[in-house]
C-alpha atoms as one frame of an Amber mdcrd trajectory, in Angstrom:
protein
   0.000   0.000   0.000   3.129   2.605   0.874   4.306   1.938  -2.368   0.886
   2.782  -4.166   1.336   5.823  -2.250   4.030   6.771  -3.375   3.728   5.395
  -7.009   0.738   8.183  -7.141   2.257  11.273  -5.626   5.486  10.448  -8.027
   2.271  10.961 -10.301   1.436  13.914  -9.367   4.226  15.745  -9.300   4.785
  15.144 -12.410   1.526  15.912 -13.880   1.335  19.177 -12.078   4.145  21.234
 -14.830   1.993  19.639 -17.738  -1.174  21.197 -15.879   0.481  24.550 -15.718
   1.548  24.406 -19.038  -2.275  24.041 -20.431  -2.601  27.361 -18.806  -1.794
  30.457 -20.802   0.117  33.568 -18.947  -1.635  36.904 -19.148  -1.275  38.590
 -21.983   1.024  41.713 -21.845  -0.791  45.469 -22.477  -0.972  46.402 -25.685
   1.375  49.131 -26.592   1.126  51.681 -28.962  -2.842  50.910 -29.723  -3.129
  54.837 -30.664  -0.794  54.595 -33.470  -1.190  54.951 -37.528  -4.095  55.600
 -40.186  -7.540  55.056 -39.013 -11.340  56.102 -40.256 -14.763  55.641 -38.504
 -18.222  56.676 -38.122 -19.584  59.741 -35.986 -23.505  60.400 -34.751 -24.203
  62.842 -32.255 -26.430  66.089 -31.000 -25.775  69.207 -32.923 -26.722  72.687
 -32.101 -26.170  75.867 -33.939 -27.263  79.452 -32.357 -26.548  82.944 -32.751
 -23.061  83.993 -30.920 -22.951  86.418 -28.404 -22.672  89.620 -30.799 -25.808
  88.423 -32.007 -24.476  88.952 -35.692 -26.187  85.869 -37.120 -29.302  86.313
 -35.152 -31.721  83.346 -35.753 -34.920  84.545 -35.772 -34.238  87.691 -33.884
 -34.656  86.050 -30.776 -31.697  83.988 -30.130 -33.531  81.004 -31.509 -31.342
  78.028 -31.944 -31.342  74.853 -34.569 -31.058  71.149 -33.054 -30.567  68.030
 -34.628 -28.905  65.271 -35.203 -25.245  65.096 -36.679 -23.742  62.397 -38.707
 -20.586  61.639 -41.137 -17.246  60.624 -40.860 -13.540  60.819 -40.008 -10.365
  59.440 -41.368  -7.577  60.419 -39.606  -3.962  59.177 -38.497  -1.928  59.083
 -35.144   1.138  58.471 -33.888   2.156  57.510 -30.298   5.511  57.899 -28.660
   4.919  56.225 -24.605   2.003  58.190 -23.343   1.851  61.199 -25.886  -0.327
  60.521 -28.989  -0.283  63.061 -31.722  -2.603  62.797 -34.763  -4.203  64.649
 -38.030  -7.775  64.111 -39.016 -10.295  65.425 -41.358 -14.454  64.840 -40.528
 -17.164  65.377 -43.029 -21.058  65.362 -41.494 -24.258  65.992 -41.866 -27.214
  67.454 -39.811 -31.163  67.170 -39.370 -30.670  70.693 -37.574 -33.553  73.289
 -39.126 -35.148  76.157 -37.922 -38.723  78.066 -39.154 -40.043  77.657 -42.363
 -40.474  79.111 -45.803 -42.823  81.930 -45.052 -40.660  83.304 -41.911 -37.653
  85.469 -41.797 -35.643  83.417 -39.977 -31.975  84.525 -40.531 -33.230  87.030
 -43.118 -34.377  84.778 -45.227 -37.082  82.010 -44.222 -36.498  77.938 -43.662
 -32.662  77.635 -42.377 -30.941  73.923 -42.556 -27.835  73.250 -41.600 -25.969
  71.566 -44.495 -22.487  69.574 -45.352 -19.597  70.463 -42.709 -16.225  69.730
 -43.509 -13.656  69.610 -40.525  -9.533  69.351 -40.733  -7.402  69.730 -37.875
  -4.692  67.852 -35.047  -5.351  66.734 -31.621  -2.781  65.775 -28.806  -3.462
  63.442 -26.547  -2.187  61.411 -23.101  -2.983  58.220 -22.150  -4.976  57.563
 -18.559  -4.060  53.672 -19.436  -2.741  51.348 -22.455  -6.052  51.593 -23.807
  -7.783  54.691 -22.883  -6.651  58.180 -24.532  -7.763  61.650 -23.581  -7.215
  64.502 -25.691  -7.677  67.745 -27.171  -8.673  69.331 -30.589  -8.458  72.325
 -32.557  -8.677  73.186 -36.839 -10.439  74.799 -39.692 -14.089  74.110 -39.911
 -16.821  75.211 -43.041 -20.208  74.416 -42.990 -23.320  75.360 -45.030 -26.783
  76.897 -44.100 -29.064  76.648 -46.652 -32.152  78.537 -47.059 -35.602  79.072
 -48.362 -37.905  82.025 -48.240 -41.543  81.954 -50.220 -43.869  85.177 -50.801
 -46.836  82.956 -50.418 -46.524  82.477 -54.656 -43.054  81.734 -55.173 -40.553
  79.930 -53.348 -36.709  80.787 -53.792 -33.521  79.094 -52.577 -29.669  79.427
 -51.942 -27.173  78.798 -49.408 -24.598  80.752 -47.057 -20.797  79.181 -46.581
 -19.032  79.622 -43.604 -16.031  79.930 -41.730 -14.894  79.365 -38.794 -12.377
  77.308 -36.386 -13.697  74.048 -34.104 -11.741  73.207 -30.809 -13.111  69.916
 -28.893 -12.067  67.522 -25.812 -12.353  64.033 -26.135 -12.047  60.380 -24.316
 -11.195  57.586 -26.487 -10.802  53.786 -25.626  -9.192  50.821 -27.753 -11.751
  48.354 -27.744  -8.808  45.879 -29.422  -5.531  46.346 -30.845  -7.426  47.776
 -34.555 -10.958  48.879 -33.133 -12.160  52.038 -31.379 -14.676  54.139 -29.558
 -14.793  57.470 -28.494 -17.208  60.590 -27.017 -16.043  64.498 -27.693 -17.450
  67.811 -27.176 -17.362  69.627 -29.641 -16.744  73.959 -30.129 -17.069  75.629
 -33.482 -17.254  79.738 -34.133 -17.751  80.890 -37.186 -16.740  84.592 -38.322
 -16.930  85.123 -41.921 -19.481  83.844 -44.456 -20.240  84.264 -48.160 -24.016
  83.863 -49.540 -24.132  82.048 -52.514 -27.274  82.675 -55.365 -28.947  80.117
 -56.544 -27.898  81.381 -60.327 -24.111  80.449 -59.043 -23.412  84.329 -58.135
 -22.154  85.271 -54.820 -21.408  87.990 -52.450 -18.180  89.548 -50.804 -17.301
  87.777 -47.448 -18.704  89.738 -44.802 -18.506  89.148 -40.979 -20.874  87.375
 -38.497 -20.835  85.572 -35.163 -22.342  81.794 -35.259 -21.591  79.519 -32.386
 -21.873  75.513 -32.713 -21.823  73.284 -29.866 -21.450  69.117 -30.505 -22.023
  66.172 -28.428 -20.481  63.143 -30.700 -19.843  59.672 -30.334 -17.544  57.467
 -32.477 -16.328  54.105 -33.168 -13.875  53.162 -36.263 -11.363  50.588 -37.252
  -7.497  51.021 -37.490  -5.304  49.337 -40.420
């Protein structure tokens, strides 16, 4: 019987490294997950309202436009330790409309917001391998366009502006090529330029238009 006993601890000693060795170790933290080209999908809350010089005044009573953005980004990063530095560019879309046809809103009747095109840099630090917070700043143009009727006849054309977009944002690496994010969003814009229907336009004259974004994101990494 003692030499059963023994016979089966000898047995499980030895079984015990094999057992170990079915076990994988932890993997190690990814490193560098922030880094090279990417493009994804944005949807979000967008706002646009008069600034506070009132220039652009919606309505003439600091009505506002809500609605809901959508669009794109392609963009590229690159991450040395905890700094991340990147370029992107972002073009959306919005449901945001105020009045209608027969009003004077802006001047001119039915206002929608249109296309918005969006190029800039943000800088970054990471709170973890996998979770990156950073800031935002570029060049943003959008359109407004616009409809006023006379009760008989309806007529059309659209304003372009200018302005600059600064944001704060909170991304996470959901795996070593996906992501998700959430920003807030800033945009001003100063000049604009009101385009005819016919394809004439005006000089660029000054205004004050404020935009304020609530986005979320996810996209893929190559």
């Amino acid at each position: 019987m003692r030499y059963l006993s023994l016979a089966a601890l000898a047995a499980g000693l030895l079984a015990t490294p094999a057992f170990a060795q079915e076990v994988p170790p932890p993997a190690p933290a990814p490193d560098g997950v922030f880094s090279g080209p990417r493009a994804g999908v944005v949807l979000g809350y967008d706002r646009l309202q008069p600034g506070s010089s009132e220039d652009s005044d919606i309505a003439g009573d600091d009505e506002g436009a809500d609605g809901l953005l959508y669009g794109g980004e392609v963009g590229y990063d690159i991450q040395r330790g905890r700094l991340v530095f990147g370029v992107e560019a972002e073009l959306t879309g919005s449901t945001s409309k105020v009045g209608n046809p027969a009003r004077a809103n802006l001047g001119f009747g039915r206002v929608k917001t249109g296309r918005d095109i969006y190029g800039g840099v943000r800088i970054g630090t990471t709170l973890s391998p996998t979770t990156l917070v950073y800031a935002k700043a570029g060049y943003t143009n959008t359109r407004l366009d616009l409809t006023a009727s006379d009760g008989a006849t309806e007529t059309g054309g659209h304003f372009n502006l200018d302005g600059y977009r600064v944001g704060l944002g909170l991304e996470k690496a959901l795996s070593p090529r996906t992501y998700a994010k959430i920003e807030y969003r800033y945009s001003n814009y100063g000049g604009a330029r009101f385009e005819y229907p016919s394809g004439g336009n005006t000089n660029n004259f000054g205004i004050d238009t404020d935009r304020h974004q609530v986005a979320v994101g996810v996209g893929f990494r190559f």
